[in-house]
């Protein structure tokens, strides 16, 4: 199995990416890691004894966080991300991992690697922390802005397979994000999708309200990419703001500083529950290859976890199951 | 000015509602409060000397939180909420306030009081806490599930007027909730609405990402009711969960309990920033009367603040400004 890694993507690239790759390379001898990026910069962090299962593919350009995705993918042909995507397209790698520009990674995946046959719209699936520590897979988190009920059904199938085979959740509970728990609730999209999901070949638990998502009431939450993206970013904003405000309280004066020392172990555990670094990457489901987006501010540990998830994705042959799901759906529609 | 108050609605009704009404009655002698509900229960909390500007209208039924809204409004004709709505319809009150079933209040407002002429869809406007303490008015928070670009434009106008005249924000900054800040971003709805908002007769600051909403980047945030409701409930869920988890850390053992005593003043202030009770009620904008929804778990202070806001709403004659806005819009469309 081969994974192409965009060594130049992310806030702490290439150091965090290369260090994460070294950790994963020794953990998984069955996985070859192809690092794309500036060779001399990569070598700087690789050290003298490069592991056998790490290869470097030199590239001269970098897609920056501020670059406009479509233009960047079209113009920066020799960027670490585009070269990595081409490795997947040409069959020289089974997947790509990047902590770089999310929009560019989705664009590169769609334009270069392409959709799986039968999958109408790929979906970005993000694993959210929950208060019970299990986590919930939310899709679509923003790959596709205008979803149809059929898209939501495919998200549910892909989420089911990914949750079961990659995240190893037994009989994952699939929920539909909605404004109430009763079946008749929602907008046109969710009202139409509800009966379709109810007939799906997975464990559909019905509508889920946003206030319950982080209480772990379902393992997979299906929603359109606009609302998924808005919720993801809102949660990020609230998290950052609350931790910042809490920090101000703790560091206010010498007494509060002393008190916070006592509370430190508990607070660190509290913070760790909501730490994206423990939750690995976000896969783009429905393209002809494994695509894993690591968080922009990933450190080496986060990269290592994302590589772990990408490997699991490959090992369990999730893509051919997606094709079956799409085929099954087409078959079902033909009979209708 | 007369405000009909559903004395039986809310988790702590009638006590919290009646106590809040007493506080507001002495603060605002220009406002008459018509309390609808069980007279003997209301009198129990009113005490011996009933203020001159409080009247009781006895009703025999109550719409419960679990009741299905449309059915409850149609069948429970003598409920405190329906009777209060009828007072507005008959011109015997200028507005209604309730901490009861949100869906039922919206239904009663639409079916009994009715839409303002020219306003296509009323919107529920909720004031969110922001980290800078200013607050942001988010609409629609769930009155209307499928919005058109024209609806979003009307929300913007109504939000502008309400923010300026009731919340007393000078030249309120209007933002459009979107998945990116660039003008071309979003789903079909926001892409079409953007240029319409840009031409609006208010201070449009463009797209706003959900992660920035609580940083106070705008005073009014426009979005469709599905995503507004999802965000509102997500924020509620995260807030409750985080404060619960934090409490566990503080009460873990005697050392952490001692430390939390030291931190208590700071933590209380921190919590107060996110306390809905300080932010008053959520108005339903676009109906032929003042409709104010107080939070279900409102205490007397929250009811008092919501009455304050309802009074401001009446004083500034916001409704006739909405009519002008709707007229202005129709006029503009005729000229196109």
XYZ file of C-alpha atoms in Angstrom:
672
model
C 0.000 0.000 0.000
C 1.272 3.421 -0.930
C 0.198 6.776 0.471
C 1.224 10.051 -1.182
C 1.760 12.743 1.440
C 1.742 16.462 0.657
C 4.757 17.339 2.815
C 4.348 21.100 2.250
C 0.691 21.418 3.369
C -0.316 22.707 6.784
C 0.672 25.425 9.242
C 3.675 23.465 10.565
C 4.827 21.921 7.294
C 7.138 20.408 6.380
C 8.474 19.667 9.893
C 5.237 18.319 11.466
C 4.343 16.337 8.334
C 7.785 14.748 7.971
C 8.038 13.933 11.687
C 4.552 12.395 11.638
C 5.521 10.364 8.575
C 8.639 9.010 10.322
C 6.536 7.912 13.313
C 3.990 6.189 11.055
C 6.657 4.615 8.823
C 8.192 2.693 11.696
C 4.759 1.712 13.018
C 3.471 0.432 9.681
C 6.159 -1.366 7.645
C 3.420 -2.483 5.206
C 2.851 1.122 4.130
C 5.089 3.098 1.770
C 4.955 6.863 2.223
C 5.678 9.056 -0.807
C 6.520 12.544 0.433
C 5.965 15.234 -2.212
C 7.617 18.603 -1.679
C 10.892 20.473 -1.540
C 13.509 17.730 -1.216
C 16.121 19.672 0.719
C 13.554 20.933 3.208
C 12.137 17.453 3.676
C 15.623 15.934 4.165
C 16.320 18.513 6.846
C 13.688 16.872 9.075
C 14.149 13.290 7.877
C 17.563 12.953 9.479
C 20.388 10.705 8.305
C 18.813 7.267 8.269
C 15.735 7.530 6.069
C 13.342 4.608 6.710
C 13.077 2.150 3.792
C 9.376 2.845 3.369
C 9.720 6.606 2.910
C 10.414 8.051 -0.552
C 10.787 11.679 -1.570
C 9.338 13.111 -4.782
C 10.712 16.596 -5.330
C 8.277 19.348 -6.323
C 8.956 23.043 -6.865
C 5.645 24.721 -5.945
C 3.337 24.991 -2.933
C -0.418 25.721 -2.815
C -0.852 28.213 -0.003
C -3.806 28.470 2.397
C -4.859 31.767 0.790
C -4.782 30.460 -2.797
C -8.087 30.250 -4.669
C -8.592 26.454 -4.940
C -9.581 25.898 -8.574
C -7.052 28.340 -9.962
C -4.275 26.985 -7.735
C -4.894 23.369 -8.757
C -5.010 24.312 -12.463
C -1.913 26.522 -12.424
C 0.449 25.058 -9.860
C 1.104 21.821 -11.744
C 4.313 21.111 -9.869
C 2.901 21.786 -6.409
C 3.297 19.144 -3.713
C -0.496 18.645 -3.597
C -1.140 18.362 -7.335
C 1.819 16.003 -7.805
C 0.526 13.835 -4.940
C -2.955 13.735 -6.516
C -1.419 12.745 -9.853
C 0.369 9.837 -8.159
C -3.068 8.509 -7.169
C -4.511 9.133 -10.629
C -1.625 7.245 -12.257
C -2.020 4.327 -9.864
C 1.396 4.927 -8.301
C -0.257 5.589 -4.928
C -3.489 4.342 -3.341
C -4.230 7.551 -1.559
C -3.266 11.113 -0.722
C -2.970 12.904 2.594
C -2.676 16.671 3.025
C -2.945 19.218 5.845
C -2.995 22.024 3.260
C -5.739 24.150 1.638
C -9.000 22.170 2.085
C -10.713 23.602 -0.974
C -7.664 22.864 -3.128
C -7.495 19.268 -1.859
C -11.182 18.734 -2.696
C -10.691 20.353 -6.113
C -7.582 18.277 -6.845
C -9.427 15.127 -5.764
C -12.391 15.839 -8.020
C -10.508 17.198 -11.046
C -7.476 14.899 -10.979
C -8.491 11.702 -9.168
C -12.200 11.818 -10.056
C -15.457 10.486 -8.617
C -16.148 6.819 -8.044
C -18.621 5.487 -10.580
C -22.182 5.777 -9.272
C -21.354 8.231 -6.498
C -23.064 11.490 -7.441
C -21.264 13.785 -4.983
C -18.282 13.006 -2.791
C -18.669 14.118 0.833
C -16.166 15.385 3.366
C -16.552 13.392 6.569
C -15.268 14.897 9.811
C -15.030 13.089 13.116
C -16.358 15.303 15.925
C -15.562 14.866 19.583
C -18.534 13.916 21.770
C -18.870 14.273 25.522
C -18.869 10.473 25.907
C -15.575 10.225 24.024
C -16.904 8.032 21.166
C -16.961 10.730 18.501
C -19.474 11.211 15.703
C -18.773 11.195 11.967
C -20.465 14.216 10.379
C -20.926 14.279 6.597
C -21.073 16.260 4.409
C -18.889 18.875 6.110
C -18.666 21.079 3.052
C -17.645 19.278 -0.153
C -20.990 19.872 -1.860
C -23.108 22.926 -1.108
C -26.499 21.978 -2.591
C -27.493 18.441 -1.716
C -30.453 16.451 -3.035
C -32.191 13.730 -0.983
C -30.363 11.146 -3.136
C -27.028 12.692 -2.140
C -27.966 12.432 1.534
C -28.805 8.753 1.024
C -25.379 8.126 -0.513
C -23.717 10.022 2.348
C -25.531 7.728 4.753
C -24.274 4.605 2.956
C -20.698 5.867 2.758
C -20.765 7.022 6.371
C -22.085 3.627 7.437
C -19.278 1.759 5.649
C -16.553 4.145 6.848
C -17.747 4.122 10.444
C -17.964 0.342 10.490
C -14.784 -0.567 8.644
C -12.378 2.268 9.366
C -13.541 3.557 12.744
C -14.546 0.009 13.798
C -17.947 1.027 15.172
C -20.264 -1.976 15.425
C -23.630 -1.398 13.701
C -23.185 2.358 13.505
C -26.292 4.418 14.299
C -27.082 6.762 11.391
C -28.925 10.022 12.195
C -30.344 12.751 9.965
C -29.658 16.288 11.164
C -32.960 18.070 11.590
C -34.757 20.788 13.549
C -36.881 18.319 15.529
C -36.861 14.612 16.237
C -40.330 13.832 14.799
C -40.381 12.312 11.267
C -42.429 15.145 9.665
C -39.984 17.906 10.710
C -37.572 19.880 8.590
C -37.047 21.580 5.267
C -37.959 20.077 1.892
C -34.594 18.311 1.711
C -34.790 16.482 5.037
C -38.511 15.767 4.734
C -37.919 14.020 1.405
C -34.736 12.285 2.562
C -36.222 10.870 5.779
C -38.319 8.039 4.237
C -35.453 7.182 1.860
C -33.026 6.825 4.763
C -35.615 4.844 6.710
C -35.550 2.239 3.933
C -31.748 2.172 3.732
C -29.762 -0.963 4.458
C -28.193 0.444 7.647
C -29.243 1.292 11.196
C -31.202 4.539 10.766
C -32.215 6.065 14.084
C -34.209 8.995 12.635
C -33.866 12.744 13.045
C -31.212 14.165 15.361
C -31.260 17.714 16.705
C -28.008 19.660 16.705
C -28.095 20.069 20.476
C -27.789 16.273 20.892
C -25.010 15.659 18.365
C -22.191 16.039 20.871
C -23.998 13.868 23.394
C -23.216 10.899 21.189
C -26.782 9.963 20.209
C -25.566 8.701 16.817
C -22.307 7.501 15.248
C -22.884 9.035 11.817
C -24.723 12.318 11.208
C -25.946 13.055 7.690
C -26.521 16.652 6.542
C -25.986 18.876 3.520
C -22.560 20.448 3.089
C -23.696 24.003 3.785
C -25.164 23.296 7.209
C -22.402 20.764 7.994
C -19.754 23.353 7.260
C -21.566 26.042 9.254
C -21.903 23.752 12.284
C -18.273 22.627 12.087
C -17.018 26.195 11.973
C -19.395 27.345 14.696
C -18.179 24.571 17.008
C -14.577 25.557 16.241
C -15.341 29.203 17.002
C -17.139 28.437 20.253
C -14.380 26.053 21.360
C -11.596 28.564 20.696
C -13.535 31.411 22.291
C -14.536 29.491 25.414
C -11.055 28.084 26.034
C -9.634 31.564 25.549
C -12.125 33.092 27.999
C -11.454 30.300 30.490
C -7.718 30.903 30.218
C -8.288 34.575 31.068
C -10.140 33.526 34.226
C -7.349 31.135 35.245
C -4.509 33.576 34.669
C -6.191 36.641 36.192
C -4.022 36.964 39.301
C -1.577 34.964 41.461
C -4.389 33.291 43.415
C -6.200 32.105 40.333
C -2.868 30.948 38.867
C -2.206 28.885 41.965
C -5.708 27.439 41.829
C -5.346 26.574 38.166
C -2.177 24.570 38.958
C -4.287 22.321 41.173
C -6.872 21.925 38.435
C -4.338 21.435 35.645
C -4.530 17.624 35.277
C -8.328 17.707 35.117
C -8.375 20.652 32.735
C -5.868 19.024 30.412
C -7.981 15.878 30.257
C -11.030 18.081 29.634
C -9.236 19.849 26.807
C -7.936 16.587 25.337
C -11.499 15.314 24.876
C -12.006 18.137 22.398
C -8.628 17.903 20.738
C -8.884 17.259 16.990
C -5.362 15.804 17.061
C -6.652 12.642 18.710
C -9.322 12.223 16.069
C -7.181 11.873 12.939
C -8.091 13.202 9.507
C -11.253 13.910 7.570
C -11.687 11.664 4.524
C -13.267 12.831 1.276
C -15.556 9.872 0.554
C -16.604 8.944 -2.967
C -13.474 9.583 -5.072
C -11.336 6.974 -6.819
C -8.710 6.796 -4.125
C -8.184 7.385 -0.432
C -8.216 11.128 0.251
C -7.462 12.222 3.794
C -7.532 15.848 4.942
C -5.543 16.503 8.104
C -6.313 19.642 10.145
C -4.393 22.723 9.013
C -2.701 23.128 12.376
C -1.764 19.435 12.626
C 1.315 18.556 14.647
C 3.307 15.348 14.106
C 0.904 13.348 16.298
C -2.133 14.492 14.262
C -0.363 13.570 11.006
C 0.510 10.152 12.425
C -3.159 9.560 13.397
C -4.342 10.661 9.951
C -1.880 8.250 8.289
C -3.179 5.503 10.576
C -6.712 6.232 9.387
C -5.686 6.347 5.711
C -4.009 2.928 6.119
C -7.131 1.481 7.741
C -9.163 2.929 4.836
C -6.919 1.053 2.355
C -6.714 -2.182 4.336
C -10.474 -2.592 4.582
C -10.959 -1.928 0.892
C -13.624 0.663 1.615
C -13.679 2.018 -1.946
C -14.980 -1.169 -3.513
C -17.702 -1.237 -0.870
C -18.698 2.281 -1.913
C -18.931 1.070 -5.505
C -21.178 -1.777 -4.364
C -23.350 0.694 -2.451
C -23.682 2.875 -5.538
C -24.390 -0.181 -7.685
C -26.947 -1.460 -5.211
C -28.663 1.893 -5.290
C -28.731 2.033 -9.087
C -30.069 -1.498 -9.168
C -32.769 -0.577 -6.694
C -33.760 2.493 -8.692
C -33.997 0.456 -11.919
C -36.477 -1.879 -10.255
C -38.669 0.907 -9.067
C -49.339 50.248 25.446
C -50.626 46.821 26.352
C -48.724 43.541 26.415
C -50.518 40.206 26.755
C -48.416 37.778 28.767
C -48.924 34.013 28.679
C -48.548 33.457 32.426
C -48.664 29.661 32.126
C -45.851 29.224 29.565
C -42.312 28.167 30.512
C -40.587 25.723 32.834
C -41.057 27.934 35.906
C -44.530 29.274 35.135
C -46.564 30.836 36.526
C -44.224 31.911 39.373
C -41.305 33.197 37.271
C -43.631 34.884 34.755
C -45.742 36.621 37.393
C -42.707 37.729 39.406
C -41.063 39.083 36.254
C -44.276 40.907 35.372
C -44.398 42.558 38.830
C -40.813 43.774 38.417
C -41.555 45.187 34.951
C -44.902 46.711 35.996
C -43.271 48.941 38.585
C -40.428 49.816 36.192
C -42.724 50.775 33.306
C -45.910 52.523 34.444
C -46.681 53.313 30.775
C -47.156 49.615 30.042
C -50.243 47.562 30.973
C -49.611 43.849 31.394
C -52.501 41.462 30.691
C -51.697 38.133 32.332
C -53.577 35.216 30.775
C -53.821 31.992 32.762
C -55.283 30.326 35.806
C -56.433 33.218 37.985
C -56.024 31.580 41.384
C -52.500 30.361 40.510
C -51.559 33.814 39.221
C -52.956 35.527 42.338
C -50.860 33.214 44.508
C -47.690 34.905 43.203
C -49.116 38.397 42.688
C -49.475 39.021 46.439
C -52.002 41.324 48.064
C -51.396 44.664 46.407
C -51.737 44.073 42.684
C -50.090 46.892 40.685
C -52.566 49.075 38.772
C -51.036 48.169 35.435
C -51.447 44.408 35.816
C -54.713 42.729 34.801
C -55.621 39.062 34.940
C -57.591 37.301 32.209
C -58.610 33.870 33.417
C -58.133 30.913 31.059
C -58.756 27.226 31.675
C -56.213 25.461 29.436
C -52.447 25.317 28.973
C -50.413 24.408 25.881
C -47.656 22.127 27.124
C -44.065 21.916 25.818
C -44.758 18.447 24.392
C -47.956 19.455 22.537
C -47.918 19.351 18.733
C -48.060 23.080 17.831
C -50.714 23.280 15.113
C -53.096 20.870 16.809
C -52.637 22.540 20.205
C -53.363 26.028 18.842
C -56.460 24.781 16.977
C -57.903 22.733 19.837
C -56.938 24.534 23.028
C -59.051 27.638 22.356
C -59.076 28.659 26.001
C -55.355 28.195 26.588
C -53.358 31.068 28.054
C -51.356 31.376 24.810
C -54.258 31.320 22.357
C -56.265 33.778 24.456
C -53.243 36.110 24.596
C -52.847 35.898 20.796
C -56.543 36.705 20.360
C -56.115 39.827 22.504
C -53.581 41.041 19.927
C -55.797 40.062 17.004
C -58.735 41.964 18.508
C -56.620 45.045 19.119
C -56.978 44.756 22.891
C -53.197 44.273 23.201
C -50.241 45.463 21.125
C -48.195 42.366 21.651
C -47.794 38.944 23.198
C -45.012 37.462 25.290
C -44.632 33.767 26.074
C -41.965 31.446 27.477
C -44.017 28.424 26.383
C -43.934 26.048 23.408
C -41.996 27.880 20.640
C -43.704 26.114 17.762
C -47.130 26.845 19.235
C -46.277 30.530 19.697
C -45.156 30.800 16.079
C -48.265 28.949 14.920
C -50.579 31.120 17.050
C -48.843 34.231 15.733
C -49.253 33.198 12.102
C -52.750 31.695 12.328
C -54.337 34.150 14.776
C -52.406 37.417 14.531
C -51.293 37.034 10.905
C -48.464 38.300 8.728
C -47.766 41.971 8.079
C -48.749 42.955 4.586
C -45.815 42.615 2.206
C -43.732 40.444 4.511
C -43.531 37.044 2.852
C -42.223 35.056 5.819
C -41.887 36.154 9.433
C -38.528 35.303 11.005
C -37.573 34.371 14.547
C -34.694 36.602 15.653
C -32.483 35.423 18.521
C -29.844 37.498 20.235
C -26.669 35.454 20.715
C -23.937 36.224 23.202
C -20.606 37.194 21.672
C -17.186 37.126 23.297
C -17.012 40.930 23.158
C -20.340 41.190 25.034
C -22.204 43.100 22.269
C -24.351 40.202 21.101
C -25.454 39.372 17.573
C -29.032 39.130 16.288
C -29.391 35.898 14.285
C -32.416 35.507 12.010
C -34.137 33.346 10.946
C -33.656 30.985 13.893
C -36.313 28.562 12.722
C -39.653 30.148 11.833
C -39.412 29.253 8.153
C -37.534 26.156 6.969
C -37.121 26.820 3.230
C -36.042 30.370 2.509
C -35.772 32.088 -0.868
C -33.248 34.886 -1.574
C -36.163 37.369 -1.286
C -36.917 36.080 2.205
C -33.283 36.591 3.216
C -33.474 40.175 1.933
C -36.568 40.827 4.069
C -34.852 39.259 7.087
C -31.971 41.667 6.541
C -34.295 44.681 6.460
C -36.222 43.591 9.529
C -33.017 42.725 11.397
C -31.592 46.126 10.502
C -34.639 47.979 11.871
C -34.884 45.845 15.014
C -31.172 46.097 15.796
C -31.187 49.849 15.305
C -34.455 50.749 17.030
C -34.900 48.108 19.718
C -31.357 47.049 20.517
C -30.100 50.605 19.868
C -27.144 49.554 17.741
C -25.877 52.427 15.628
C -25.645 51.583 11.920
C -25.873 47.825 12.518
C -23.521 45.696 10.428
C -25.515 43.078 8.489
C -23.739 39.813 7.579
C -24.817 36.846 5.457
C -23.971 33.461 6.960
C -21.841 31.575 4.482
C -19.114 28.934 4.141
C -16.457 31.440 3.105
C -16.017 35.194 3.169
C -15.526 35.686 -0.591
C -18.623 36.903 -2.541
C -18.807 33.863 -4.864
C -19.036 31.326 -2.013
C -21.994 29.307 -0.832
C -25.033 27.364 -1.923
C -27.554 28.523 -4.532
C -29.496 30.436 -1.887
C -26.622 32.509 -0.523
C -25.022 33.024 -3.938
C -28.271 34.524 -5.245
C -28.981 36.498 -2.077
C -25.525 38.107 -1.856
C -25.907 40.694 -4.674
C -29.453 41.491 -3.481
C -28.200 42.183 0.040
C -25.314 44.184 -1.377
C -27.855 46.570 -2.934
C -29.953 46.806 0.232
C -30.482 50.083 2.031
C -28.459 49.027 5.093
C -24.840 48.397 6.063
C -24.067 45.036 4.440
C -20.616 43.732 5.380
C -20.726 40.616 3.179
C -20.376 36.931 3.998
C -19.659 35.847 7.554
C -18.316 32.422 8.498
C -19.888 30.631 11.453
C -16.569 30.541 13.310
C -16.542 34.345 13.467
C -20.162 34.890 14.529
C -19.415 34.845 18.245
C -16.407 37.113 17.776
C -18.848 39.935 17.087
C -17.933 40.622 13.441
C -21.529 41.664 12.681
C -24.596 42.891 14.587
C -27.178 41.053 12.491
C -26.612 37.656 10.888
C -28.982 36.565 8.125
C -29.511 32.870 7.365
C -32.295 30.435 6.475
C -34.322 28.995 9.345
C -32.977 25.462 9.004
C -29.316 26.376 9.406
C -30.164 29.088 11.967
C -32.035 26.589 14.097
C -29.269 23.977 13.762
C -26.602 26.486 14.813
C -28.663 27.764 17.738
C -29.239 24.259 19.072
C -25.630 23.236 18.481
C -24.390 26.230 20.466
C -26.816 25.351 23.261
C -25.633 21.734 23.276
C -21.948 22.678 23.288
C -22.504 25.238 26.052
C -24.375 22.830 28.297
C -21.890 20.025 27.646
C -18.781 22.134 28.206
C -20.074 23.725 31.408
C -21.070 20.265 32.652
C -17.640 18.821 31.852
C -15.958 21.819 33.497
C -18.084 21.339 36.618
C -16.891 17.726 36.824
C -13.275 18.918 36.750
C -13.933 21.503 39.490
C -15.773 19.125 41.808
C -13.463 16.116 41.361
C -11.903 16.116 44.852
C -11.408 18.401 47.876
C -8.348 20.063 46.344
C -10.137 20.938 43.124
C -13.138 22.133 45.152
C -10.896 24.448 47.158
C -9.296 25.733 43.951
C -12.673 26.336 42.347
C -13.701 28.531 45.299
C -10.810 30.846 44.459
C -11.844 30.918 40.807
C -15.555 31.310 41.517
C -15.941 35.081 40.866
C -14.121 34.828 37.541
C -16.012 31.698 36.516
C -19.369 33.263 37.354
C -18.542 36.280 35.212
C -17.420 33.932 32.450
C -20.697 32.028 32.692
C -22.753 35.225 32.779
C -21.389 36.287 29.394
C -23.151 33.270 27.915
C -26.319 33.569 29.963
C -29.437 33.939 27.800
C -31.221 35.556 30.774
C -29.279 38.758 30.206
C -30.226 38.845 26.562
C -34.020 39.077 26.784
C -36.441 37.436 24.390
C -36.494 36.431 20.750
C -38.998 38.399 18.656
C -40.932 36.904 15.771
C -40.536 39.656 13.194
C -43.075 40.249 10.443
C -46.434 39.598 12.113
C -49.152 42.177 12.851
C -48.165 42.697 16.471
C -45.225 42.431 18.811
C -44.448 38.757 19.448
C -41.741 37.996 21.968
C -40.553 34.482 22.792
C -38.796 34.190 26.149
C -36.524 31.204 26.787
C -38.349 28.132 28.134
C -36.273 28.081 31.303
C -36.691 31.818 31.916
C -36.558 33.027 35.504
C -38.166 36.268 36.664
C -35.152 38.308 35.530
C -35.331 36.863 32.005
C -39.076 37.614 31.813
C -38.433 41.175 32.980
C -35.767 41.645 30.278
C -38.095 40.213 27.608
C -40.878 42.615 28.686
C -38.354 45.462 28.483
C -37.567 44.457 24.898
C -41.252 44.111 23.953
C -41.897 47.620 25.311
C -38.999 49.030 23.312
C -40.394 47.256 20.246
C -43.758 49.044 20.758
C -42.291 52.436 21.656
C -40.207 52.644 18.512
C -43.121 51.666 16.297
C -41.034 49.026 14.600
C -43.988 47.369 12.881
C -44.833 50.341 10.694
C -41.194 50.507 9.683
C -41.406 46.853 8.610
C -44.409 47.747 6.486
C -42.429 50.560 4.878
C -39.579 48.141 4.202
C -41.956 45.688 2.556
C -43.550 48.527 0.568
C -40.162 49.840 -0.468
C -39.235 46.415 -1.700
C -42.452 45.981 -3.694
C -41.983 49.422 -5.179
C -38.440 48.555 -6.174
C -39.508 45.305 -7.781
C -42.247 47.074 -9.776
C -39.651 49.409 -11.258
C -37.367 46.612 -12.340
